[in-house]
Coordinates of C-alpha atoms in Angstrom, one line a residue:
Chain A
M1 CA -28.6 34.8 -10.3
S2 CA -28.1 31.7 -12.2
F3 CA -25.1 32.9 -14.1
K4 CA -22.9 32.9 -11.3
K5 CA -23.2 29.2 -10.8
K6 CA -22.3 28.7 -14.6
F7 CA -19.0 30.1 -14.3
T8 CA -16.7 29.6 -11.6
P9 CA -13.2 31.4 -12.2
K10 CA -10.1 29.3 -11.5
R11 CA -8.8 29.9 -8.0
K12 CA -6.0 32.6 -8.0
F13 CA -2.8 32.1 -6.1
C14 CA 0.4 33.9 -5.6
K15 CA 3.2 32.6 -8.1
F16 CA 5.8 33.6 -5.6
C17 CA 4.4 31.7 -2.5
A18 CA 3.7 28.8 -4.9
H19 CA 7.2 28.3 -6.3
K20 CA 9.7 29.5 -3.6
D21 CA 12.6 29.6 -6.1
Y22 CA 10.6 31.6 -8.4
P23 CA 12.8 34.9 -8.9
L24 CA 11.3 38.2 -7.7
D25 CA 14.0 40.4 -9.0
Y26 CA 14.4 43.7 -10.8
K27 CA 17.0 41.9 -13.0
R28 CA 14.3 39.6 -14.4
P29 CA 12.1 41.9 -16.5
D30 CA 10.8 38.9 -18.3
I31 CA 9.0 37.7 -15.2
L32 CA 7.9 41.3 -13.8
R33 CA 6.3 41.7 -17.3
D34 CA 3.5 39.2 -16.3
F35 CA 2.6 41.9 -13.6
I36 CA 2.1 44.8 -15.9
N37 CA -0.3 45.4 -18.3
E38 CA 0.6 46.4 -21.9
R39 CA 0.4 50.1 -21.1
G40 CA 3.1 49.4 -18.4
K41 CA 1.1 50.0 -15.3
I42 CA 1.3 47.4 -12.3
I43 CA -1.7 45.2 -12.3
A44 CA -3.6 45.1 -9.0
R45 CA -3.3 42.3 -6.6
R46 CA -6.9 41.4 -6.9
I47 CA -6.6 40.5 -10.4
T48 CA -3.2 38.8 -10.3
G49 CA -3.8 36.9 -7.1
T50 CA -0.5 37.8 -5.7
C51 CA -0.2 37.7 -1.8
A52 CA 0.3 41.0 0.1
K53 CA 3.7 40.5 1.1
H54 CA 4.9 39.6 -2.2
Q55 CA 3.0 42.3 -4.0
R56 CA 4.7 45.0 -1.9
R57 CA 8.2 43.5 -3.2
L58 CA 6.8 43.2 -6.7
T59 CA 6.1 46.9 -7.0
T60 CA 9.6 47.8 -5.8
E61 CA 11.3 45.6 -8.0
I62 CA 9.0 46.8 -10.9
K63 CA 10.1 50.5 -10.1
R64 CA 13.7 49.4 -9.9
S65 CA 13.4 47.7 -13.2
R66 CA 12.0 50.6 -14.7
Q67 CA 14.9 52.9 -13.4
M68 CA 17.2 50.7 -15.1
A69 CA 15.5 50.8 -18.5
L70 CA 14.8 47.1 -18.1
L71 CA 11.1 47.7 -18.0
L72 CA 8.9 50.2 -19.7
Y73 CA 7.2 53.0 -17.7
T74 CA 4.7 53.6 -20.4
A75 CA 4.0 52.3 -24.0
V76 CA 2.7 55.6 -25.1
H77 CA 5.5 58.1 -24.7
S78 CA 4.1 61.7 -24.8
S79 CA 6.9 62.9 -27.3
E80 CA 5.4 60.1 -29.7
V81 CA 1.7 61.2 -29.1
Q82 CA 3.0 64.8 -30.3
K83 CA 4.7 63.6 -33.3
K84 CA 1.5 61.9 -34.3
M85 CA -0.4 64.8 -33.8
G86 CA 1.8 67.3 -35.4
Chain B
M1 CA 30.0 45.0 6.1
R2 CA 27.1 44.4 3.9
K3 CA 26.7 42.7 0.6
Y4 CA 25.6 45.2 -2.4
E5 CA 25.0 45.0 -5.8
T6 CA 25.4 47.9 -8.4
L7 CA 24.0 47.5 -11.9
V8 CA 25.4 50.4 -14.3
L9 CA 24.1 51.1 -17.9
L10 CA 27.2 52.1 -19.9
N11 CA 27.3 54.1 -23.1
P12 CA 26.7 51.5 -25.9
E13 CA 29.1 53.3 -28.3
M14 CA 32.1 53.0 -25.8
P15 CA 34.8 51.0 -26.9
A16 CA 35.5 47.7 -25.2
E17 CA 38.9 49.0 -23.7
T18 CA 37.5 52.1 -22.3
S19 CA 34.4 50.1 -20.5
Q20 CA 37.1 47.7 -19.2
A21 CA 39.0 50.3 -17.7
L22 CA 36.1 52.0 -16.4
I23 CA 34.8 48.9 -14.6
G24 CA 38.3 48.4 -13.5
S25 CA 38.2 51.8 -11.9
L26 CA 35.0 51.0 -10.2
T27 CA 36.2 47.7 -8.5
G28 CA 39.4 49.6 -7.7
I29 CA 37.3 52.0 -5.6
V30 CA 35.7 49.3 -3.7
E31 CA 39.0 47.7 -3.0
R32 CA 40.5 50.9 -1.9
E33 CA 37.9 51.3 0.7
N34 CA 38.8 47.9 2.0
G35 CA 35.5 46.3 0.3
Q36 CA 35.8 43.0 -1.6
I37 CA 34.4 42.3 -5.2
L38 CA 32.5 39.3 -5.4
T39 CA 31.3 39.2 -9.0
V40 CA 31.7 41.4 -12.2
D41 CA 29.0 40.3 -14.4
D42 CA 29.0 41.6 -17.8
W43 CA 25.4 41.4 -19.4
G44 CA 26.7 42.7 -22.8
M45 CA 24.6 44.9 -25.2
K46 CA 20.7 44.8 -24.4
D47 CA 17.6 46.5 -26.0
L48 CA 16.4 49.0 -23.6
A49 CA 12.7 49.2 -22.8
Y50 CA 12.7 53.0 -23.7
P51 CA 15.3 55.2 -25.1
V52 CA 18.1 56.6 -22.8
R53 CA 19.9 59.6 -24.2
K54 CA 18.1 58.9 -27.7
R55 CA 19.8 55.3 -27.6
M56 CA 17.6 52.2 -27.8
R57 CA 20.7 50.0 -26.6
G58 CA 22.9 49.7 -23.7
H59 CA 25.7 48.0 -22.0
Y60 CA 25.1 46.5 -18.6
V61 CA 27.5 45.4 -16.1
R62 CA 26.6 44.4 -12.6
L63 CA 29.1 44.4 -9.8
E64 CA 28.6 42.3 -6.7
F65 CA 30.6 43.3 -3.7
I66 CA 30.8 43.4 0.2
A67 CA 31.7 46.7 1.5
Q68 CA 30.9 49.4 4.2
G69 CA 27.9 51.8 3.7
N70 CA 30.3 54.8 3.0
T71 CA 31.8 52.9 0.3
V72 CA 28.7 53.0 -1.7
A73 CA 28.3 56.8 -1.4
E74 CA 31.9 57.1 -2.7
L75 CA 31.4 54.6 -5.6
E76 CA 28.1 56.4 -6.6
R77 CA 29.8 59.7 -6.5
N78 CA 32.7 58.5 -8.9
I79 CA 29.7 57.1 -11.0
R80 CA 28.0 60.3 -11.2
I81 CA 31.2 62.2 -12.4
N82 CA 31.9 59.8 -15.2
D83 CA 29.7 60.5 -18.3
G84 CA 30.0 57.1 -19.9
I85 CA 27.6 55.8 -17.1
Y86 CA 24.0 56.6 -18.0
K87 CA 22.2 54.7 -15.2
F88 CA 22.9 53.1 -12.2
I89 CA 21.4 51.5 -9.1
T90 CA 22.9 50.0 -6.0
V91 CA 20.8 47.5 -4.1
Q92 CA 21.8 45.9 -0.7
L93 CA 21.5 42.2 -0.9
D94 CA 20.8 39.4 1.4
E95 CA 23.8 37.5 2.9
D96 CA 22.6 34.5 1.3
Y97 CA 21.7 36.1 -1.9
V98 CA 22.3 34.2 -5.1
A99 CA 22.3 36.0 -8.4
V100 CA 19.4 35.2 -10.5
V101 CA 20.7 36.5 -13.8
A102 CA 24.1 34.9 -14.7
E103 CA 24.1 31.4 -13.6
P104 CA 27.8 30.6 -14.4
A105 CA 29.2 33.5 -12.1
T106 CA 26.7 32.3 -9.4
A107 CA 28.0 28.9 -9.4
E108 CA 31.4 30.0 -9.0
A109 CA 30.7 32.6 -6.3
A110 CA 28.4 30.3 -4.4
A111 CA 30.5 27.2 -4.6
A112 CA 33.9 28.9 -3.6
P113 CA 33.6 32.1 -1.9
A114 CA 37.0 31.7 -0.2
P115 CA 39.1 31.6 -3.6
V116 CA 37.7 34.9 -4.5
E117 CA 39.5 36.7 -1.5
P118 CA 43.2 36.0 -2.9
A119 CA 42.0 37.4 -6.1
A120 CA 40.8 40.5 -4.6
A121 CA 44.0 41.3 -3.0
E122 CA 45.4 42.2 -6.2
P123 CA 43.9 45.2 -8.0
A124 CA 41.6 44.4 -11.2
A125 CA 42.2 40.6 -10.7
A126 CA 38.6 39.8 -10.8
E127 CA 38.0 41.9 -13.9
P128 CA 35.5 41.5 -16.6
V129 CA 36.7 38.3 -17.7
A130 CA 33.2 37.0 -17.5
A131 CA 32.7 37.3 -21.0
E132 CA 29.5 35.1 -20.9
P133 CA 26.8 37.6 -21.8
V134 CA 24.4 35.1 -20.4
V135 CA 21.4 37.4 -19.6
A136 CA 17.9 36.3 -18.8
E137 CA 18.6 32.5 -19.1
P138 CA 16.6 29.4 -18.6
A139 CA 14.0 30.5 -16.0
P140 CA 14.4 28.0 -13.2
A141 CA 11.1 26.0 -12.8
E142 CA 8.9 28.3 -14.6
P143 CA 5.3 27.6 -13.6
A144 CA 2.2 28.2 -15.7
V145 CA 2.6 31.9 -15.8
A146 CA 0.3 32.9 -18.8
E147 CA -2.7 33.3 -16.7
P148 CA -5.7 35.4 -17.1
A149 CA -3.7 37.9 -15.1
A150 CA -2.5 39.7 -17.9
E151 CA -5.5 41.0 -19.1
G152 CA -6.4 43.2 -16.1
G153 CA -6.6 46.8 -15.9
E154 CA -8.1 49.3 -18.3
S155 CA -6.7 49.6 -21.9

């Protein structure tokens, strides 16, 4: 198990805890975009390092943002897929 | 009385006078129900993340107000009737909420909450004169965001 010692990943931290004035708001899709992948899926807490409290709020804010078309639901829309196929 | 915020997405092809009148009518509803409009924040035209009614652009307007719960229901009922409004969301805000988007409007509202009251007495006083389409502006103290975080998930 020597490979474990070779690579120590950087310690993850919750960005919203570290910076209290870092806005967690559905009106800031630019910030929320860091917490979704390129397909528009919400990234798991274990990967981003967000704490449980903030991840709960984060998901709500992302979903609100999606509702208002500020953030994407999906990068690959089914209608586009059909167009490509047909 | 609670503090609420409504964000509406308007038809991008709506003429400016029509949208002004529309926002005026919405503020009128809140004031008629003894509410108090705090800010009318016009974001202007923005690109949408996905097409809404086959259009990729939209006009966002944010209303911040203090009102009773049933005022929200009345406001949303009117929003649903109007066909110039494509999308809307109403969120209850914290009492000490400061707007994250439009900095100029915030400074005004936070620094002087009292002067807003006389203005609210006459209808359509606090109207969309907020012509600054300042949208997502300087991120306050943006920490090193670009992390390995983004590459998570399956592709």
